[in-house]
Short mmCIF file of C-alpha atoms in Angstrom, two decimals:
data_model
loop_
_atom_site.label_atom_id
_atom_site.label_comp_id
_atom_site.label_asym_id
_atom_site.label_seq_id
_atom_site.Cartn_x
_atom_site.Cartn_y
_atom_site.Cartn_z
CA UNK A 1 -4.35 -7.97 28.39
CA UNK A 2 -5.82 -6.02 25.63
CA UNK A 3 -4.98 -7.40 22.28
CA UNK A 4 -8.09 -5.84 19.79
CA UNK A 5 -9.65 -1.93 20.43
CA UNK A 6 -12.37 -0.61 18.45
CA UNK A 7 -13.10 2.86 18.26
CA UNK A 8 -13.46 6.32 15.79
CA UNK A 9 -9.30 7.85 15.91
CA UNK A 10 -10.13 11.62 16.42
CA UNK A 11 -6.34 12.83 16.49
CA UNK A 12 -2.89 12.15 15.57
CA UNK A 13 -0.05 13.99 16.96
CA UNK A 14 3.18 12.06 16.01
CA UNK A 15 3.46 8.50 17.47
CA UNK A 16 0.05 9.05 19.57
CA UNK A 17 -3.14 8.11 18.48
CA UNK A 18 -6.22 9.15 19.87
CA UNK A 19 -9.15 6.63 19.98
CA UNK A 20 -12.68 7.71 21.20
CA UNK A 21 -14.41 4.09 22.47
CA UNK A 22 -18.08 4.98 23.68
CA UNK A 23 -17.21 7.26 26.74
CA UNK A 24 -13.34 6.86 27.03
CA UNK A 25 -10.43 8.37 24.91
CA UNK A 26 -7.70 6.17 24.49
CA UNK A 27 -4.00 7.19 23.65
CA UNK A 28 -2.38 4.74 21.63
CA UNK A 29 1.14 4.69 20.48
CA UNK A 30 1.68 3.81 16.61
CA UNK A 31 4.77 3.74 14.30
CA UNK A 32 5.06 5.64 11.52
CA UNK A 33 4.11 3.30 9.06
CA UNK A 34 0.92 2.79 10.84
CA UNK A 35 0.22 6.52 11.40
CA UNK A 36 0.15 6.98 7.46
CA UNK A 37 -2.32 3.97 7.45
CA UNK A 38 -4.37 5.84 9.66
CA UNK A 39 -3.99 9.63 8.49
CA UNK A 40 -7.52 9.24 6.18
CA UNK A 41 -9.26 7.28 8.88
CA UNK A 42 -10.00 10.18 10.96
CA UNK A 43 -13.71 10.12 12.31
CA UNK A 44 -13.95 6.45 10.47
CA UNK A 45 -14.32 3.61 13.12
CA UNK A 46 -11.52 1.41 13.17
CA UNK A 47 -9.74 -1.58 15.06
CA UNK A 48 -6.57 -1.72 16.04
CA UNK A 49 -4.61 -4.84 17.13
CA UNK A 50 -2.51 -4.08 20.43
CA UNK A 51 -0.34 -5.00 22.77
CA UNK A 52 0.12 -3.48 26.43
CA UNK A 53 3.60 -2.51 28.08
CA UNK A 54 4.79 -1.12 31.17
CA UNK A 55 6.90 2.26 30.66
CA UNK A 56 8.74 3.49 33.47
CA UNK A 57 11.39 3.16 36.63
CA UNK A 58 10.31 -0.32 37.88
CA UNK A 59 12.89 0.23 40.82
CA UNK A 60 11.16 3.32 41.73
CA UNK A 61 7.39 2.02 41.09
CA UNK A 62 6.79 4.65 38.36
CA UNK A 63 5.27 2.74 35.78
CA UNK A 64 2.63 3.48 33.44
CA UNK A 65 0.55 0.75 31.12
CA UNK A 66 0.67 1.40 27.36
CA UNK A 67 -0.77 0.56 24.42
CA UNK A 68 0.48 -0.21 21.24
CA UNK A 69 -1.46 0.12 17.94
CA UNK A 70 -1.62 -1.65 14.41
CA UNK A 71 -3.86 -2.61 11.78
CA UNK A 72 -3.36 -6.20 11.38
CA UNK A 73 -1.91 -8.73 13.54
CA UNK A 74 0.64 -9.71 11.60
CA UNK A 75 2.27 -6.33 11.86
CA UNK A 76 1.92 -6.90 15.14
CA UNK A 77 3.64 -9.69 15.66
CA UNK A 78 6.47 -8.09 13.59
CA UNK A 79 6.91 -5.48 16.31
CA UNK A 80 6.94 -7.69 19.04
CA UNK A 81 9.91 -9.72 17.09
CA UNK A 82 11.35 -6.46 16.30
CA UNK A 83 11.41 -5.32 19.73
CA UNK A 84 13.08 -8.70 21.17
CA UNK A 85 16.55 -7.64 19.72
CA UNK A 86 18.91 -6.39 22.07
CA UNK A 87 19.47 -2.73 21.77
CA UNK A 88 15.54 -1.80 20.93
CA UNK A 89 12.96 -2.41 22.61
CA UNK A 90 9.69 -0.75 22.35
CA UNK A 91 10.29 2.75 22.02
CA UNK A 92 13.27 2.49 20.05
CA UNK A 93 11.33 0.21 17.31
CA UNK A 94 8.37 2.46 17.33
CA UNK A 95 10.91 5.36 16.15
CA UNK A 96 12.50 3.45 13.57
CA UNK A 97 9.44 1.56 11.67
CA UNK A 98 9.13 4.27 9.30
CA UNK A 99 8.63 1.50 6.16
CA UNK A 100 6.07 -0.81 6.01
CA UNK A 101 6.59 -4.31 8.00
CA UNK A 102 7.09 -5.79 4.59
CA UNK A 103 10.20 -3.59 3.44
CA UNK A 104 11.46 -4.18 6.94
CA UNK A 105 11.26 -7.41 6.39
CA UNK A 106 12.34 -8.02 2.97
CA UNK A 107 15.82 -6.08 4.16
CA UNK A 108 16.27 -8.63 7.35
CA UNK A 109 15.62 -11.40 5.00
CA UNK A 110 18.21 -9.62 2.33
CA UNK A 111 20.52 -9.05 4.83
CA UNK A 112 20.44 -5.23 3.75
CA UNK A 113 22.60 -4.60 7.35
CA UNK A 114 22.75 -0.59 5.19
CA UNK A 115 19.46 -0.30 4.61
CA UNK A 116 18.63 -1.26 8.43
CA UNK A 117 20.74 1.35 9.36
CA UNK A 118 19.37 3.67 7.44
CA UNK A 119 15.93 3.34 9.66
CA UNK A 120 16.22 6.43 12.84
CA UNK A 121 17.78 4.85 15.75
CA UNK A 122 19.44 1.84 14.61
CA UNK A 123 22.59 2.57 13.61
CA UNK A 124 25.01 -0.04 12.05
CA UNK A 125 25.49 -2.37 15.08
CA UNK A 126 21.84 -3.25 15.80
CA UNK A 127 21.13 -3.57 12.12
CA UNK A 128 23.84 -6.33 12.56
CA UNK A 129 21.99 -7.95 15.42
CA UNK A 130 18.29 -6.97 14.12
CA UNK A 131 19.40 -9.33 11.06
CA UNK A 132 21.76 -12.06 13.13
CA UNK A 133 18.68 -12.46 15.34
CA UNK A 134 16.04 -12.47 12.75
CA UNK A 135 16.73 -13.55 9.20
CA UNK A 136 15.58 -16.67 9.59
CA UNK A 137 12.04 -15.38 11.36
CA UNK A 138 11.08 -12.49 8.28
CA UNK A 139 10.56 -14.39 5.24
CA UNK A 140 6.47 -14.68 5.80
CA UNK A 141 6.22 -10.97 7.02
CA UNK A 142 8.08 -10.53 3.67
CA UNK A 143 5.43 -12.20 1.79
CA UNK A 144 1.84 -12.07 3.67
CA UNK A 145 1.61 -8.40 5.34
CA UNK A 146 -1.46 -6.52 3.26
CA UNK A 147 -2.85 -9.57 1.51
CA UNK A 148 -5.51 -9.48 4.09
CA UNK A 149 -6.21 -5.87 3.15
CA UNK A 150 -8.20 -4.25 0.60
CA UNK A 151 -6.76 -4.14 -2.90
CA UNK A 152 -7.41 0.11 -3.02
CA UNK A 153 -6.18 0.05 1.26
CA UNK A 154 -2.77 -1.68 0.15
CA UNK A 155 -2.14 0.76 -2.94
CA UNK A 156 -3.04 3.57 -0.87
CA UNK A 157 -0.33 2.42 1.82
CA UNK A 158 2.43 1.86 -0.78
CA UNK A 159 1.69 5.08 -2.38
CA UNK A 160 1.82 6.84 1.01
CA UNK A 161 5.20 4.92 2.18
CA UNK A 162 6.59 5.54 -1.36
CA UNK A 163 5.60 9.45 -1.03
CA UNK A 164 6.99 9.21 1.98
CA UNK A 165 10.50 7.94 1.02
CA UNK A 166 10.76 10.25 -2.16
CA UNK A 167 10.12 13.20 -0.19
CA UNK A 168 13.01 12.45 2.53
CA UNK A 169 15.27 11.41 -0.43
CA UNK A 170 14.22 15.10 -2.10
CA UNK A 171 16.29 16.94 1.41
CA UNK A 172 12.85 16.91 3.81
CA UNK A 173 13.16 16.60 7.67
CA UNK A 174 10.84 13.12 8.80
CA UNK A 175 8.68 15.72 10.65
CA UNK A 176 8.15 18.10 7.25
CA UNK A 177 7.77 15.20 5.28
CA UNK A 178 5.07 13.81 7.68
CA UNK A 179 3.36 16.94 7.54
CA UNK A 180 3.27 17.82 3.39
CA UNK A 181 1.36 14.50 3.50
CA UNK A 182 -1.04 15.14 5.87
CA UNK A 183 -1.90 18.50 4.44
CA UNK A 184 -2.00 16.61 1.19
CA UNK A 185 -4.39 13.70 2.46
CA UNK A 186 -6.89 16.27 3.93
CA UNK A 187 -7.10 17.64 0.47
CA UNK A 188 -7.88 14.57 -1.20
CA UNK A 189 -8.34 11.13 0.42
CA UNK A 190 -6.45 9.06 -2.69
CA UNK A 191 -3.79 9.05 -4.91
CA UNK A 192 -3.47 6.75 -7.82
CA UNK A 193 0.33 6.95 -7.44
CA UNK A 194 3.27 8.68 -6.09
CA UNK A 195 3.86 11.34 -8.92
CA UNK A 196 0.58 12.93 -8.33
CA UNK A 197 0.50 13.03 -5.08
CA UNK A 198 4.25 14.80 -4.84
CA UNK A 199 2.56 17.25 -7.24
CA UNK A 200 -0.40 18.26 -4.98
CA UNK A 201 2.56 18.42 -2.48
CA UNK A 202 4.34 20.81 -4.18
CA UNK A 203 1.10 22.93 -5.49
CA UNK A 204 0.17 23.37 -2.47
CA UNK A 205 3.53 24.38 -1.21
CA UNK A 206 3.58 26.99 -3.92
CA UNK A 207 0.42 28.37 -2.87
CA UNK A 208 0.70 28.41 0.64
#
């Protein structure tokens, strides 16, 4: 099983990642929260903690080996928890972690069943059962995800995932609002906080 990759991400195209390692080219799927992560790492190596699952018809012996991608094992492990509830499962938790494992958390651990179902995918009913299965599991993802990170790589995150959240909340599509912030990252690699990046949004909107 491969748990750790290491390797220079050369594209992103949604939920794929694409990870040159020596010869090979990996494809790695990643949530959203992770792809933000991972937007100003292009052409930087970097190592992402996996895990491996079989997609496919197992009746009719169409299956195909996956990987799964994150930047600390903690957030990890928060998947794999996320994905035991019934009614997700793996591609159904990699559409809906658009917040960071910690926000995630802290609503599970709130008992925010709204704000759950708020997140694409889950609807009302598993945001019941996301929180009846796991309340008692999220209180250290709550606390502990990005303490093993760089001081400037966890502002950078919540500034991205805040971005993120004002621009949906402002009327734009996930897709559009993915895209004004990669435009904006290849313009400038940081942003000391959300209000200037939403105005290099914008400016660059206007003078596109």
């Amino acid at each position: 099983m491969i748990t750790k990759i290491t390797g220079v991400p050369i594209s992103v195209m949604g939920d794929v990642l694409t990870l040159a390692v020596g010869a090979f080219e990996y494809e790695v799927l990643i949530p959203e929260f992770t792809r933000r992560q991972l937007q100003a790492s292009i052409g930087q190596q970097t190592s992402l903690h996996t895990i491996e699952y079989l997609e496919g018809n197992q009746m009719a012996s169409r299956l195909t080996p996956r990987l799964v991608g994150f930047l600390n094992p903690i957030e990890r492990e928060f998947f794999e928890l996320f994905c035991q509830v019934d009614g997700v499962g793996v591609k159904k938790a990699l559409r809906s972690m658009v917040r960071p494992v910690q926000e995630v958390a802290a609503l599970i651990e709130d008992q925010d069943a709204k704000g759950l179902a708020a997140l694409p995918g889950i609807g009302p009913a598993t945001a019941e059962r996301v929180i009846a299965k796991l309340r008692r599991k999220v209180p250290k993802f709550a606390l502990l995800v990005g303490r093993d990170l760089p001081a400037d790589t966890a502002t950078e995150r919540d500034v991205l995932s805040e971005t993120f959240d004002a621009l949906r909340a402002l009327g734009h599509s996930e897709a559009d609002a993915r895209k004004l912030l990669d435009d904006a990252l290849g313009r400038k690699k940081k942003y000391k906080d959300v209000d200037e990046m939403l105005r290099a949004v914008y400016e660059q909107r206007q003078n596109g």
